[in-house]
PDB file of C-alpha atoms and ligand atoms in Angstrom:
ATOM      1  CA  MET K   1      -0.225   0.404  -0.013  1.00 95.00           C
ATOM      2  CA  ARG K   2       1.487   3.451  -0.756  1.00 97.00           C
ATOM      3  CA  TYR K   3       0.319   6.535   1.789  1.00 98.00           C
ATOM      4  CA  LEU K   4      -0.388   9.584   1.502  1.00 98.00           C
ATOM      5  CA  VAL K   5       1.357  11.145   5.602  1.00 98.00           C
ATOM      6  CA  ILE K   6       0.387  13.941   6.438  1.00 98.00           C
ATOM      7  CA  SER K   7      -0.669  16.739   9.448  1.00 98.00           C
ATOM      8  CA  ASP K   8      -1.708  19.706  10.771  1.00 98.00           C
ATOM      9  CA  ILE K   9      -2.941  21.205   7.103  1.00 98.00           C
ATOM     10  CA  HIS K  10      -4.609  24.273  10.117  1.00 98.00           C
ATOM     11  CA  ALA K  11      -7.758  24.509   7.242  1.00 98.00           C
ATOM     12  CA  ASN K  12      -5.199  26.082   4.572  1.00 98.00           C
ATOM     13  CA  LEU K  13      -6.682  24.106   1.419  1.00 98.00           C
ATOM     14  CA  ALA K  14      -4.578  25.930  -1.440  1.00 98.00           C
ATOM     15  CA  ALA K  15      -1.561  24.007   0.255  1.00 98.00           C
ATOM     16  CA  LEU K  16      -3.448  21.051   0.888  1.00 98.00           C
ATOM     17  CA  GLU K  17      -4.295  20.849  -3.223  1.00 98.00           C
ATOM     18  CA  ALA K  18      -0.688  21.265  -4.068  1.00 98.00           C
ATOM     19  CA  VAL K  19      -0.236  18.205  -1.886  1.00 98.00           C
ATOM     20  CA  LEU K  20      -2.722  16.194  -3.359  1.00 98.00           C
ATOM     21  CA  GLU K  21      -1.595  17.035  -6.504  1.00 98.00           C
ATOM     22  CA  ASP K  22       2.231  16.656  -6.308  1.00 98.00           C
ATOM     23  CA  ALA K  23       1.794  13.054  -4.381  1.00 98.00           C
ATOM     24  CA  GLY K  24       0.802  11.024  -7.407  1.00 96.00           C
ATOM     25  CA  PRO K  25      -0.959   8.142  -6.897  1.00 97.00           C
ATOM     26  CA  PHE K  26      -1.732   6.403  -3.629  1.00 98.00           C
ATOM     27  CA  ASP K  27      -3.777   4.345  -2.068  1.00 98.00           C
ATOM     28  CA  MET K  28      -5.711   5.676   1.082  1.00 98.00           C
ATOM     29  CA  ILE K  29      -4.228   9.406   3.667  1.00 98.00           C
ATOM     30  CA  TRP K  30      -3.111   8.563   7.277  1.00 98.00           C
ATOM     31  CA  CYS K  31      -3.347  12.115   8.328  1.00 98.00           C
ATOM     32  CA  LEU K  32      -2.169  13.220  11.522  1.00 98.00           C
ATOM     33  CA  GLY K  33      -5.027  15.298  12.894  1.00 98.00           C
ATOM     34  CA  ASP K  34      -4.710  19.749  13.388  1.00 98.00           C
ATOM     35  CA  VAL K  35      -7.380  19.512   9.928  1.00 98.00           C
ATOM     36  CA  VAL K  36      -8.897  22.277  11.497  1.00 98.00           C
ATOM     37  CA  GLY K  37      -7.276  25.838  12.831  1.00 96.00           C
ATOM     38  CA  TYR K  38      -5.573  28.756  12.135  1.00 96.00           C
ATOM     39  CA  GLY K  39      -6.225  28.701   8.571  1.00 98.00           C
ATOM     40  CA  PRO K  40      -9.365  30.485   6.046  1.00 98.00           C
ATOM     41  CA  ASP K  41     -10.782  26.847   5.350  1.00 98.00           C
ATOM     42  CA  PRO K  42     -11.590  24.797   8.093  1.00 98.00           C
ATOM     43  CA  ASN K  43     -14.850  23.200   6.576  1.00 98.00           C
ATOM     44  CA  GLU K  44     -13.509  23.145   2.867  1.00 98.00           C
ATOM     45  CA  CYS K  45     -10.474  21.254   4.460  1.00 98.00           C
ATOM     46  CA  VAL K  46     -12.874  18.923   5.999  1.00 98.00           C
ATOM     47  CA  VAL K  47     -14.807  18.463   2.584  1.00 98.00           C
ATOM     48  CA  ARG K  48     -11.499  17.542   0.291  1.00 98.00           C
ATOM     49  CA  LEU K  49     -10.232  15.343   2.898  1.00 98.00           C
ATOM     50  CA  ARG K  50     -13.442  13.494   3.127  1.00 98.00           C
ATOM     51  CA  GLU K  51     -13.375  12.658  -0.612  1.00 98.00           C
ATOM     52  CA  PHE K  52     -10.748  10.248   0.133  1.00 98.00           C
ATOM     53  CA  ASP K  53      -9.920   7.252   2.003  1.00 98.00           C
ATOM     54  CA  HIS K  54      -8.653   8.016   4.705  1.00 98.00           C
ATOM     55  CA  VAL K  55      -8.257   8.452   8.029  1.00 98.00           C
ATOM     56  CA  CYS K  56      -7.374  10.707  10.932  1.00 98.00           C
ATOM     57  CA  VAL K  57      -6.915  11.099  14.142  1.00 98.00           C
ATOM     58  CA  ALA K  58      -7.600  14.164  16.808  1.00 98.00           C
ATOM     59  CA  GLY K  59      -4.942  16.893  17.406  1.00 98.00           C
ATOM     60  CA  ASN K  60      -5.191  19.894  20.371  1.00 96.00           C
ATOM     61  CA  HIS K  61      -6.411  22.647  17.369  1.00 96.00           C
ATOM     62  CA  ASP K  62      -9.279  20.131  16.271  1.00 97.00           C
ATOM     63  CA  TRP K  63     -10.666  19.504  20.074  1.00 97.00           C
ATOM     64  CA  ALA K  64     -10.293  23.043  20.486  1.00 96.00           C
ATOM     65  CA  ALA K  65     -12.774  24.184  16.625  1.00 96.00           C
ATOM     66  CA  LEU K  66     -14.879  21.710  19.440  1.00 96.00           C
ATOM     67  CA  GLY K  67     -14.923  23.440  22.611  1.00 93.00           C
ATOM     68  CA  LYS K  68     -13.159  20.495  24.067  1.00 93.00           C
ATOM     69  CA  LEU K  69      -9.908  22.948  24.974  1.00 92.00           C
ATOM     70  CA  ASP K  70      -9.977  25.131  27.589  1.00 87.00           C
ATOM     71  CA  LEU K  71      -9.005  28.764  24.518  1.00 86.00           C
ATOM     72  CA  GLU K  72      -6.917  30.495  27.260  1.00 85.00           C
ATOM     73  CA  ASP K  73      -4.073  27.425  27.095  1.00 85.00           C
ATOM     74  CA  PHE K  74      -3.652  28.768  23.247  1.00 88.00           C
ATOM     75  CA  ASN K  75      -1.275  32.327  22.719  1.00 91.00           C
ATOM     76  CA  PRO K  76      -3.320  34.791  21.618  1.00 92.00           C
ATOM     77  CA  ASP K  77      -3.125  34.667  17.850  1.00 93.00           C
ATOM     78  CA  ALA K  78      -4.772  30.584  17.903  1.00 91.00           C
ATOM     79  CA  ARG K  79      -6.930  31.922  20.955  1.00 92.00           C
ATOM     80  CA  GLN K  80      -8.374  34.434  18.190  1.00 93.00           C
ATOM     81  CA  ALA K  81      -8.018  31.894  15.345  1.00 94.00           C
ATOM     82  CA  ASN K  82      -9.640  29.113  17.468  1.00 94.00           C
ATOM     83  CA  ALA K  83     -12.828  31.443  18.658  1.00 94.00           C
ATOM     84  CA  TRP K  84     -13.347  32.244  14.894  1.00 97.00           C
ATOM     85  CA  THR K  85     -12.970  28.721  13.483  1.00 97.00           C
ATOM     86  CA  GLN K  86     -15.379  27.386  15.977  1.00 96.00           C
ATOM     87  CA  LYS K  87     -17.972  29.555  14.863  1.00 97.00           C
ATOM     88  CA  GLN K  88     -17.664  28.415  11.337  1.00 97.00           C
ATOM     89  CA  LEU K  89     -17.706  24.991  11.814  1.00 98.00           C
ATOM     90  CA  THR K  90     -20.886  23.724   9.844  1.00 98.00           C
ATOM     91  CA  PRO K  91     -22.193  20.782  11.783  1.00 98.00           C
ATOM     92  CA  THR K  92     -20.773  17.927   9.383  1.00 97.00           C
ATOM     93  CA  ALA K  93     -17.524  19.156   9.761  1.00 98.00           C
ATOM     94  CA  ARG K  94     -18.427  19.328  13.600  1.00 98.00           C
ATOM     95  CA  ALA K  95     -19.352  16.050  13.634  1.00 98.00           C
ATOM     96  CA  TYR K  96     -17.034  14.618  11.845  1.00 98.00           C
ATOM     97  CA  LEU K  97     -14.409  16.214  14.177  1.00 98.00           C
ATOM     98  CA  GLU K  98     -15.863  15.369  17.089  1.00 98.00           C
ATOM     99  CA  ALA K  99     -15.887  11.243  15.747  1.00 98.00           C
ATOM    100  CA  LEU K 100     -12.041  11.535  15.431  1.00 98.00           C
ATOM    101  CA  PRO K 101     -10.143   8.813  18.168  1.00 98.00           C
ATOM    102  CA  LEU K 102      -6.690   9.971  19.995  1.00 98.00           C
ATOM    103  CA  ARG K 103      -5.148   6.996  18.036  1.00 98.00           C
ATOM    104  CA  ILE K 104      -5.023   4.580  15.192  1.00 98.00           C
ATOM    105  CA  GLN K 105      -3.136   1.656  14.951  1.00 98.00           C
ATOM    106  CA  ARG K 106      -2.533  -0.010  11.767  1.00 95.00           C
ATOM    107  CA  GLU K 107      -0.581  -2.497  10.237  1.00 88.00           C
ATOM    108  CA  ASP K 108       2.965  -2.157  12.488  1.00 93.00           C
ATOM    109  CA  PHE K 109       2.644   1.515  13.010  1.00 98.00           C
ATOM    110  CA  LEU K 110       0.945   3.942  15.368  1.00 98.00           C
ATOM    111  CA  LEU K 111      -0.746   7.284  14.568  1.00 98.00           C
ATOM    112  CA  VAL K 112      -0.379   9.828  17.101  1.00 98.00           C
ATOM    113  CA  HIS K 113      -1.314  13.824  16.228  1.00 98.00           C
ATOM    114  CA  GLY K 114       1.180  14.771  19.594  1.00 98.00           C
ATOM    115  CA  SER K 115       3.351  11.916  20.966  1.00 98.00           C
ATOM    116  CA  PRO K 116       2.236   8.371  21.758  1.00 98.00           C
ATOM    117  CA  ARG K 117       1.900   9.425  25.958  1.00 97.00           C
ATOM    118  CA  GLU K 118       0.259  12.634  25.182  1.00 97.00           C
ATOM    119  CA  PRO K 119      -1.569  12.814  21.749  1.00 97.00           C
ATOM    120  CA  ILE K 120      -3.293  16.446  22.190  1.00 96.00           C
ATOM    121  CA  TRP K 121      -0.422  18.132  23.416  1.00 94.00           C
ATOM    122  CA  GLU K 122       3.448  16.618  23.409  1.00 97.00           C
ATOM    123  CA  TYR K 123       5.970  17.404  21.536  1.00 97.00           C
ATOM    124  CA  VAL K 124       8.631  15.175  20.318  1.00 97.00           C
ATOM    125  CA  LEU K 125      11.374  17.794  19.396  1.00 96.00           C
ATOM    126  CA  ASP K 126      14.041  16.753  20.479  1.00 95.00           C
ATOM    127  CA  LEU K 127      16.047  12.754  21.367  1.00 95.00           C
ATOM    128  CA  GLY K 128      14.973  13.156  25.302  1.00 96.00           C
ATOM    129  CA  GLN K 129      11.993  13.149  24.655  1.00 97.00           C
ATOM    130  CA  ALA K 130      11.264  10.301  21.621  1.00 97.00           C
ATOM    131  CA  VAL K 131      13.510   8.074  24.087  1.00 97.00           C
ATOM    132  CA  VAL K 132      11.087   8.428  26.711  1.00 97.00           C
ATOM    133  CA  ASN K 133       7.958   7.733  23.800  1.00 98.00           C
ATOM    134  CA  PHE K 134      10.104   4.764  22.191  1.00 97.00           C
ATOM    135  CA  THR K 135       8.583   3.298  26.194  1.00 97.00           C
ATOM    136  CA  GLN K 136       4.720   4.396  25.525  1.00 97.00           C
ATOM    137  CA  PHE K 137       3.144   2.387  22.048  1.00 98.00           C
ATOM    138  CA  ASP K 138       4.048  -1.048  20.385  1.00 96.00           C
ATOM    139  CA  GLU K 139       4.230  -1.119  16.600  1.00 97.00           C
ATOM    140  CA  ARG K 140       7.108  -0.589  15.603  1.00 97.00           C
ATOM    141  CA  ILE K 141       6.371   2.392  14.180  1.00 98.00           C
ATOM    142  CA  CYS K 142       4.872   5.604  15.500  1.00 98.00           C
ATOM    143  CA  LEU K 143       3.984   8.816  13.015  1.00 98.00           C
ATOM    144  CA  VAL K 144       3.385  11.942  14.858  1.00 98.00           C
ATOM    145  CA  GLY K 145       2.347  15.867  13.682  1.00 98.00           C
ATOM    146  CA  HIS K 146       1.965  17.991  15.967  1.00 98.00           C
ATOM    147  CA  THR K 147       6.013  19.890  15.649  1.00 98.00           C
ATOM    148  CA  HIS K 148       5.522  21.011  11.837  1.00 98.00           C
ATOM    149  CA  ILE K 149       8.933  19.909  11.646  1.00 97.00           C
ATOM    150  CA  PRO K 150       9.581  17.598   9.314  1.00 97.00           C
ATOM    151  CA  LEU K 151      11.719  14.647  11.291  1.00 95.00           C
ATOM    152  CA  GLY K 152      12.235  11.568  12.481  1.00 96.00           C
ATOM    153  CA  PHE K 153      14.508   9.172  15.461  1.00 97.00           C
ATOM    154  CA  VAL K 154      15.530   5.390  15.703  1.00 96.00           C
ATOM    155  CA  ARG K 155      15.532   3.336  17.579  1.00 97.00           C
ATOM    156  CA  ASP K 156      18.146   0.758  16.965  1.00 95.00           C
ATOM    157  CA  LEU K 157      17.335  -2.344  18.865  1.00 94.00           C
ATOM    158  CA  VAL K 158      20.504  -4.680  17.860  1.00 92.00           C
ATOM    159  CA  HIS K 159      23.182  -1.557  19.099  1.00 91.00           C
ATOM    160  CA  GLN K 160      21.332  -0.426  21.729  1.00 90.00           C
ATOM    161  CA  ASP K 161      21.008   2.871  20.448  1.00 94.00           C
ATOM    162  CA  TYR K 162      19.434   5.990  19.148  1.00 96.00           C
ATOM    163  CA  HIS K 163      19.613   8.562  16.643  1.00 92.00           C
ATOM    164  CA  VAL K 164      18.000  11.755  14.839  1.00 94.00           C
ATOM    165  CA  LEU K 165      17.395  11.578  10.604  1.00 92.00           C
ATOM    166  CA  VAL K 166      17.019  15.467   9.972  1.00 88.00           C
ATOM    167  CA  PRO K 167      15.921  16.316   6.456  1.00 86.00           C
ATOM    168  CA  PRO K 168      16.910  16.633   3.382  1.00 79.00           C
ATOM    169  CA  TYR K 169      16.994  12.885   3.108  1.00 70.00           C
ATOM    170  CA  PRO K 170      19.740  12.571   0.577  1.00 68.00           C
ATOM    171  CA  ALA K 171      16.647   9.369  -0.334  1.00 79.00           C
ATOM    172  CA  PRO K 172      13.759   7.665   0.794  1.00 89.00           C
ATOM    173  CA  VAL K 173      14.154   5.845   4.615  1.00 90.00           C
ATOM    174  CA  ALA K 174      14.292   2.182   4.618  1.00 90.00           C
ATOM    175  CA  LEU K 175      11.596   0.983   6.785  1.00 92.00           C
ATOM    176  CA  ASN K 176      12.784  -2.516   6.099  1.00 87.00           C
ATOM    177  CA  SER K 177      14.726  -3.415   8.926  1.00 90.00           C
ATOM    178  CA  PRO K 178      12.516  -4.944  12.264  1.00 90.00           C
ATOM    179  CA  GLN K 179      15.553  -3.718  13.994  1.00 93.00           C
ATOM    180  CA  MET K 180      14.725   0.084  13.870  1.00 94.00           C
ATOM    181  CA  ARG K 181      11.918   0.673  15.974  1.00 97.00           C
ATOM    182  CA  MET K 182      11.102   5.317  14.713  1.00 97.00           C
ATOM    183  CA  ILE K 183       9.326   7.809  15.638  1.00 98.00           C
ATOM    184  CA  LEU K 184       8.746   9.843  12.257  1.00 98.00           C
ATOM    185  CA  ASN K 185       6.768  13.257  11.643  1.00 98.00           C
ATOM    186  CA  PRO K 186       6.002  14.069   8.048  1.00 98.00           C
ATOM    187  CA  GLY K 187       6.245  18.382   8.729  1.00 98.00           C
ATOM    188  CA  SER K 188       3.081  20.059   8.389  1.00 98.00           C
ATOM    189  CA  VAL K 189       1.020  20.844   4.834  1.00 98.00           C
ATOM    190  CA  GLY K 190      -0.494  23.959   6.266  1.00 98.00           C
ATOM    191  CA  GLN K 191       2.080  25.511   8.253  1.00 98.00           C
ATOM    192  CA  PRO K 192       5.886  24.676   7.816  1.00 97.00           C
ATOM    193  CA  ARG K 193       7.502  25.805  11.368  1.00 97.00           C
ATOM    194  CA  ASP K 194      11.298  24.864  10.141  1.00 95.00           C
ATOM    195  CA  GLY K 195      12.449  27.933   7.536  1.00 96.00           C
ATOM    196  CA  ASP K 196      11.037  26.510   4.508  1.00 96.00           C
ATOM    197  CA  PRO K 197       7.523  27.632   3.884  1.00 98.00           C
ATOM    198  CA  ARG K 198       6.939  24.467   0.973  1.00 98.00           C
ATOM    199  CA  ALA K 199       4.184  21.924   1.975  1.00 98.00           C
ATOM    200  CA  SER K 200       5.905  19.438   3.612  1.00 98.00           C
ATOM    201  CA  TYR K 201       4.586  15.282   3.802  1.00 98.00           C
ATOM    202  CA  ALA K 202       5.694  12.411   2.732  1.00 98.00           C
ATOM    203  CA  LEU K 203       4.627   9.262   1.137  1.00 98.00           C
ATOM    204  CA  LEU K 204       5.104   6.227   3.371  1.00 97.00           C
ATOM    205  CA  ASP K 205       5.343   2.482   1.224  1.00 96.00           C
ATOM    206  CA  THR K 206       4.705  -0.428   3.002  1.00 95.00           C
ATOM    207  CA  LYS K 207       5.805  -3.109   0.720  1.00 94.00           C
ATOM    208  CA  ALA K 208       8.775  -1.566  -0.664  1.00 94.00           C
ATOM    209  CA  LYS K 209       8.607  -0.229   2.555  1.00 94.00           C
ATOM    210  CA  THR K 210      10.024   3.473   2.338  1.00 96.00           C
ATOM    211  CA  TRP K 211       9.745   6.817   3.337  1.00 96.00           C
ATOM    212  CA  GLU K 212       9.982   9.497   1.559  1.00 96.00           C
ATOM    213  CA  LEU K 213       9.118  13.338   2.605  1.00 96.00           C
ATOM    214  CA  ARG K 214       8.693  15.723   0.257  1.00 96.00           C
ATOM    215  CA  ARG K 215       7.556  19.624  -0.093  1.00 96.00           C
ATOM    216  CA  VAL K 216       6.047  21.290  -3.030  1.00 97.00           C
ATOM    217  CA  GLU K 217       5.473  24.703  -3.459  1.00 98.00           C
ATOM    218  CA  TYR K 218       2.030  26.375  -3.398  1.00 98.00           C
ATOM    219  CA  PRO K 219       0.162  29.941  -4.181  1.00 98.00           C
ATOM    220  CA  ILE K 220       0.220  31.298  -0.110  1.00 98.00           C
ATOM    221  CA  GLU K 221      -0.522  34.172  -1.348  1.00 98.00           C
ATOM    222  CA  ILE K 222      -4.340  33.020  -1.966  1.00 98.00           C
ATOM    223  CA  THR K 223      -4.132  31.782   2.102  1.00 98.00           C
ATOM    224  CA  GLN K 224      -2.705  35.110   3.084  1.00 98.00           C
ATOM    225  CA  GLU K 225      -5.574  36.672   1.046  1.00 98.00           C
ATOM    226  CA  ARG K 226      -8.314  34.264   2.798  1.00 98.00           C
ATOM    227  CA  MET K 227      -7.155  35.516   6.234  1.00 98.00           C
ATOM    228  CA  ARG K 228      -6.618  38.614   5.801  1.00 98.00           C
ATOM    229  CA  ALA K 229     -10.488  38.873   4.467  1.00 98.00           C
ATOM    230  CA  HIS K 230     -11.673  37.015   7.738  1.00 97.00           C
ATOM    231  CA  ASP K 231      -9.388  39.093  10.123  1.00 96.00           C
ATOM    232  CA  LEU K 232      -7.398  36.472  11.324  1.00 97.00           C
ATOM    233  CA  PRO K 233      -4.419  37.930  13.159  1.00 96.00           C
ATOM    234  CA  ARG K 234      -2.060  39.513  11.112  1.00 96.00           C
ATOM    235  CA  ARG K 235       1.534  37.408  13.002  1.00 96.00           C
ATOM    236  CA  LEU K 236      -0.343  34.143  11.360  1.00 97.00           C
ATOM    237  CA  ILE K 237      -0.807  35.550   8.367  1.00 97.00           C
ATOM    238  CA  GLN K 238       3.342  36.344   7.618  1.00 97.00           C
ATOM    239  CA  ARG K 239       4.184  33.497   8.763  1.00 97.00           C
ATOM    240  CA  LEU K 240       3.031  32.222   6.254  1.00 98.00           C
ATOM    241  CA  GLU K 241       6.727  33.393   4.336  1.00 97.00           C
ATOM    242  CA  ILE K 242       8.691  32.247   5.908  1.00 96.00           C
ATOM    243  CA  GLY K 243       7.589  28.798   7.157  1.00 96.00           C
ATOM    244  CA  ARG K 244       8.471  30.023  11.219  1.00 93.00           C
TER     245      ARG K 244
HETATM  246 ZN1   ZN P 301      -0.557  21.816  14.444  1.00 72.37          ZN
END
């Protein structure tokens, strides 16, 4: 199976469309949460995602849009965007987000938004956090989002050590060794934060056993224009073009 692995779309339809077009043929989408929040197209992104055979876990912004999290836990810009999103959601989009689980297990993989230990809030940004989280799931590979930074962590069971996979990778990462456990992050479709404003995603081929990170340009100005039209926070509009 060839999976399109995406995360943190954040209501950015232009970015999602660019990824869908760039990905080429795939069998199914695995989405790691935060479909909505920050961006101008929450309902449109839910509708588009539902056109595909897919599974999706809940992210913190999905829960915030449903009123399941205290908006005081977010910074002022995110809080304002979340309050706007809450008002925009159609009953259908709301019902869709309500039904998203925290964890999904498929084949050798666990899918969560933040971390296996704390799926809604925890960021796996460094090796220390990865080491702790390797003890929190039984599947061989865990796919995470939330940080908006494409990154990978490997636990080598033979040598009993760990290492970090920092992109850009020279070639698709091989997933075929049963001795390697991994935590992999495809980066963010709709709001990258690694200094590269292009939409980030991954293609996972479970037959060839490869993980390929990809970036694709999208018309950022379209998303920014729509955010301006809805009076969303200036800083959120600007950050899209710098990728931070
Ligand atoms: Zn996010």
